[in-house]
CSV table of C-alpha atoms in Angstrom, one decimal:
chain,number,residue,atom,x,y,z
A,1,MET,CA,81.6,-15.8,10.1
A,2,PRO,CA,78.7,-13.4,10.9
A,3,ALA,CA,76.5,-12.7,7.7
A,4,SER,CA,77.9,-9.6,7.3
A,5,LYS,CA,81.2,-10.1,6.0
A,6,ARG,CA,79.8,-13.2,4.3
A,7,ARG,CA,80.7,-12.7,0.5
A,8,ILE,CA,78.0,-14.0,-2.6
A,9,PRO,CA,79.7,-15.3,-5.0
A,10,VAL,CA,78.6,-15.2,-7.9
A,11,SER,CA,77.7,-18.2,-9.7
A,12,GLN,CA,75.4,-16.8,-13.4
A,13,PRO,CA,76.9,-15.3,-15.8
A,14,GLY,CA,76.1,-11.3,-16.5
A,15,MET,CA,75.7,-10.6,-13.1
A,16,ALA,CA,77.9,-7.5,-11.7
A,17,ASP,CA,81.7,-8.2,-10.4
A,18,PRO,CA,80.9,-8.1,-6.4
A,19,HIS,CA,84.6,-6.3,-6.6
A,20,GLN,CA,82.5,-3.5,-8.1
A,21,LEU,CA,81.4,-1.0,-6.3
A,22,PHE,CA,78.4,0.0,-8.6
A,23,ASP,CA,75.7,-1.7,-10.2
A,24,ASP,CA,76.3,-0.9,-14.7
A,25,THR,CA,72.4,0.0,-14.8
A,26,SER,CA,73.0,0.2,-18.3
A,27,SER,CA,72.4,-3.1,-19.0
A,28,ALA,CA,68.9,-4.8,-19.6
A,29,GLN,CA,69.6,-7.8,-17.4
A,30,SER,CA,71.1,-5.0,-14.6
A,31,ARG,CA,67.3,-3.7,-14.9
A,32,GLY,CA,65.7,-7.0,-14.3
A,33,TYR,CA,66.5,-7.3,-11.2
A,34,GLY,CA,64.7,-5.1,-8.3
A,35,ALA,CA,67.0,-4.9,-6.0
A,36,GLN,CA,70.1,-2.5,-5.8
A,37,ARG,CA,73.7,-4.0,-4.6
A,38,ALA,CA,76.1,-2.2,-2.2
A,39,PRO,CA,79.2,-2.4,-1.9
A,40,GLY,CA,80.4,-5.9,-0.6
A,41,GLY,CA,77.9,-7.6,-3.0
A,42,LEU,CA,75.7,-7.4,-0.3
A,43,SER,CA,72.0,-6.5,-2.4
A,44,TYR,CA,69.2,-4.8,0.1
A,45,PRO,CA,65.7,-4.0,-1.6
A,46,ALA,CA,65.4,-0.4,-3.2
A,47,ALA,CA,63.3,1.8,-1.0
A,48,SER,CA,59.6,2.4,-2.4
A,49,PRO,CA,58.2,6.0,-2.4
A,50,THR,CA,56.4,7.9,-0.1
A,51,PRO,CA,52.9,7.9,-0.7
A,52,HIS,CA,53.0,11.8,-0.2
A,53,ALA,CA,55.1,11.4,-3.5
A,54,ALA,CA,53.3,8.7,-5.2
A,55,PHE,CA,50.3,11.0,-5.1
A,56,LEU,CA,52.5,13.8,-6.9
A,57,ALA,CA,53.2,11.2,-9.2
A,58,ASP,CA,50.1,11.0,-10.9
A,59,PRO,CA,49.0,13.2,-13.0
A,60,VAL,CA,45.4,12.8,-12.4
A,61,SER,CA,45.6,13.4,-8.8
A,62,ASN,CA,47.7,16.4,-10.3
A,63,MET,CA,45.1,17.8,-12.0
A,64,ALA,CA,42.9,17.4,-9.4
A,65,MET,CA,44.4,19.9,-7.5
A,66,ALA,CA,44.6,22.0,-9.7
A,67,TYR,CA,40.9,22.1,-10.2
A,68,GLY,CA,40.7,22.6,-6.8
A,69,SER,CA,42.8,25.3,-6.7
A,70,SER,CA,40.7,27.3,-9.5
A,71,LEU,CA,37.7,26.8,-7.4
A,72,ALA,CA,39.0,27.7,-4.4
A,73,ALA,CA,40.0,31.3,-6.5
A,74,GLN,CA,36.6,31.7,-7.9
A,75,GLY,CA,35.0,30.6,-4.3
A,76,LYS,CA,37.0,33.3,-2.9
A,77,GLU,CA,36.5,35.9,-5.6
A,78,LEU,CA,32.9,35.1,-4.9
A,79,VAL,CA,32.7,36.0,-1.4
A,80,ASP,CA,34.7,38.9,-1.4
A,81,LYS,CA,31.8,40.1,-3.7
A,82,ASN,CA,29.5,39.5,-1.9
A,83,ILE,CA,30.6,40.5,0.6
A,84,ASP,CA,31.2,44.4,-0.4
A,85,ARG,CA,27.5,44.1,-1.5
A,86,PHE,CA,26.4,43.4,2.0
A,87,ILE,CA,29.5,45.6,3.7
A,88,PRO,CA,31.2,48.4,1.0
A,89,ILE,CA,34.8,47.5,2.9
A,90,THR,CA,35.8,50.0,-0.2
A,91,LYS,CA,33.5,53.0,1.1
A,92,LEU,CA,34.7,52.0,5.5
A,93,LYS,CA,38.2,52.1,4.0
A,94,TYR,CA,37.5,56.7,3.5
A,95,TYR,CA,35.7,56.6,6.9
A,96,PHE,CA,39.4,55.1,8.0
A,97,ALA,CA,41.2,57.6,6.7
A,98,VAL,CA,42.0,59.4,9.3
A,99,ASP,CA,45.8,61.1,11.6
A,100,THR,CA,46.7,62.1,14.4
A,101,MET,CA,46.4,65.7,14.1
A,102,TYR,CA,43.0,65.4,12.1
A,103,VAL,CA,41.9,63.4,15.1
A,104,GLY,CA,43.1,65.8,17.6
A,105,ARG,CA,41.5,68.8,15.1
A,106,LYS,CA,38.3,67.3,15.8
A,107,LEU,CA,38.3,66.4,18.9
A,108,GLY,CA,38.5,70.5,19.3
A,109,LEU,CA,35.8,71.1,16.7
A,110,LEU,CA,33.3,68.6,18.3
A,111,PHE,CA,34.6,70.4,22.0
A,112,PHE,CA,34.3,73.9,21.1
A,113,PRO,CA,31.6,73.7,17.9
A,114,TYR,CA,30.5,77.4,18.6
A,115,LEU,CA,34.5,78.3,17.2
A,116,HIS,CA,34.4,77.0,14.0
A,117,GLN,CA,32.7,78.7,11.1
A,118,ASP,CA,33.3,77.2,8.0
A,119,TRP,CA,31.0,73.6,8.0
A,120,GLU,CA,30.7,73.0,4.2
A,121,VAL,CA,32.9,68.7,3.6
A,122,GLN,CA,35.3,69.6,0.4
A,123,TYR,CA,35.3,67.5,-2.9
A,124,GLN,CA,38.2,66.7,-5.2
A,125,GLN,CA,36.9,65.9,-9.0
A,126,ASP,CA,33.1,65.3,-7.3
A,127,THR,CA,34.6,63.2,-4.3
A,128,PRO,CA,34.6,63.9,-1.2
A,129,VAL,CA,38.2,64.3,0.5
A,130,ALA,CA,39.7,62.2,3.1
A,131,PRO,CA,39.1,63.1,6.7
A,132,ARG,CA,42.6,63.5,7.4
A,133,PHE,CA,42.5,66.3,4.9
A,134,ASP,CA,38.9,67.7,6.1
A,135,VAL,CA,37.9,68.5,9.5
A,136,ASN,CA,34.4,68.5,8.3
A,137,ALA,CA,34.6,65.1,6.4
A,138,PRO,CA,32.8,62.6,9.0
A,139,ASP,CA,34.8,59.6,9.6
A,140,LEU,CA,34.1,56.5,12.0
A,141,TYR,CA,37.1,56.2,13.8
A,142,ILE,CA,36.1,58.6,16.5
A,143,PRO,CA,32.9,56.9,16.7
A,144,ALA,CA,34.2,53.7,17.3
A,145,MET,CA,36.8,54.6,19.5
A,146,ALA,CA,34.5,56.5,21.6
A,147,PHE,CA,31.7,54.2,21.6
A,148,ILE,CA,34.0,51.6,23.6
A,149,THR,CA,35.6,54.3,25.7
A,150,TYR,CA,32.1,54.9,27.0
A,151,VAL,CA,31.2,51.7,27.6
A,152,LEU,CA,34.3,51.5,29.9
A,153,VAL,CA,33.9,55.1,31.2
A,154,ALA,CA,30.6,53.5,32.0
A,155,GLY,CA,31.3,50.5,33.5
A,156,LEU,CA,34.0,52.1,35.8
A,157,ALA,CA,31.2,54.3,36.9
A,158,LEU,CA,29.4,51.7,38.0
A,159,GLY,CA,32.3,49.9,39.5
A,160,THR,CA,32.6,53.3,41.7
A,161,GLN,CA,28.5,52.5,43.4
A,162,ASP,CA,29.3,49.0,43.9
A,163,ARG,CA,26.9,48.1,40.6
A,164,PHE,CA,30.3,46.5,38.3
A,165,SER,CA,29.1,43.2,36.9
A,166,PRO,CA,30.1,42.0,33.3
A,167,ASP,CA,26.5,41.6,32.7
A,168,LEU,CA,25.6,45.3,33.1
A,169,LEU,CA,28.8,46.0,31.2
A,170,GLY,CA,27.5,43.7,28.4
A,171,LEU,CA,24.1,44.6,28.6
A,172,GLN,CA,25.3,48.7,28.1
A,173,ALA,CA,27.1,48.5,25.0
A,174,SER,CA,24.1,46.6,23.7
A,175,SER,CA,21.7,49.3,24.7
A,176,ALA,CA,23.7,52.0,23.4
A,177,LEU,CA,24.3,49.8,20.4
A,178,ALA,CA,20.4,49.0,20.2
A,179,TRP,CA,19.4,53.2,20.6
A,180,LEU,CA,21.9,54.1,18.0
A,181,THR,CA,20.3,52.0,15.4
A,182,LEU,CA,17.3,53.6,16.4
A,183,GLU,CA,18.7,57.2,15.9
A,184,VAL,CA,19.3,55.8,12.5
A,185,LEU,CA,16.0,54.3,11.4
A,186,ALA,CA,14.4,57.0,12.7
A,187,ILE,CA,16.6,60.1,10.9
A,188,LEU,CA,15.8,58.0,7.4
A,189,LEU,CA,12.5,57.1,7.7
A,190,SER,CA,11.8,60.7,8.5
A,191,LEU,CA,14.4,61.9,5.7
A,192,TYR,CA,11.7,59.3,3.3
A,193,LEU,CA,8.4,61.2,4.7
A,194,VAL,CA,9.2,64.5,4.0
A,195,THR,CA,11.0,63.7,0.5
A,196,VAL,CA,14.4,65.0,1.3
A,197,ASN,CA,17.0,64.9,-0.8
A,198,THR,CA,20.4,64.5,0.4
A,199,ASP,CA,23.6,63.6,-1.0
A,200,LEU,CA,24.4,61.9,3.1
A,201,THR,CA,24.7,57.7,3.7
A,202,THR,CA,23.3,55.6,6.4
A,203,ILE,CA,26.8,55.2,7.4
A,204,ASP,CA,27.2,59.1,7.5
A,205,LEU,CA,24.3,59.0,9.8
A,206,VAL,CA,26.3,56.6,11.8
A,207,ALA,CA,29.4,58.9,12.4
A,208,PHE,CA,27.5,62.2,12.5
A,209,LEU,CA,24.9,60.1,15.0
A,210,GLY,CA,28.5,58.6,16.8
A,211,TYR,CA,30.2,61.7,17.4
A,212,LYS,CA,27.8,61.7,20.4
A,213,TYR,CA,29.8,59.6,22.1
A,214,VAL,CA,32.5,61.9,23.1
A,215,GLY,CA,29.9,64.6,25.0
A,216,MET,CA,28.8,61.6,26.9
A,217,ILE,CA,32.4,60.4,27.8
A,218,GLY,CA,32.9,64.1,29.4
A,219,GLY,CA,29.4,64.1,30.6
A,220,VAL,CA,30.6,60.4,32.5
A,221,LEU,CA,33.9,62.0,33.5
A,222,MET,CA,32.7,65.1,35.2
A,223,GLY,CA,30.5,62.9,37.0
A,224,LEU,CA,32.7,61.0,38.7
A,225,LEU,CA,35.1,64.0,39.5
A,226,PHE,CA,32.8,66.0,40.4
A,227,GLY,CA,29.6,64.1,41.7
A,228,LYS,CA,26.5,64.7,40.4
A,229,ILE,CA,26.7,68.3,40.0
A,230,GLY,CA,29.8,68.4,37.6
A,231,TYR,CA,27.8,65.6,35.7
């Protein structure tokens, strides 16, 4: 007879009936055996718990995980405070609060500034309103997009002259950024030397100085379309 069909005779009193489908686990003797019986009297060893389950079942491990999560939360809070100290994220959100109508009006103001009369920035409870509500408010969206567009247009101009290379494109971007930084530092130094009290911040200066890239893009495009005379 094959081993899978062989029945194990009950030789000791108190053992489970081989015809019983499930063992009686309520008795103390059944708890003494380390293996559960399957139907037909065949014995199979109990499945051992996985290391992951054993790790989670350990209270010391649970405490360690909770402590690690607490440290991670404290570290994230510390990083956020330090980032906000050196890079004012909350203030930068104000300079990017723009919409399509504002961008169109601002570009028209940059190309035709003499048609604009009222240059006063609007305030609400000693706080300047968002740029999308005031065309005179400085923003960083147009300067950032204009800077990137200027680098690309300059690369296009170099390509028409058969002088384009990735190195020149990177040099053009770094030189434009370096000149912008020097302009901001020069204005800050001038304000410090003449002791002028102003509400303009460094970010405001970057925004106002970044608007010049719009005109520079127009100049390069005119040069591409009409040559040196158009430029």
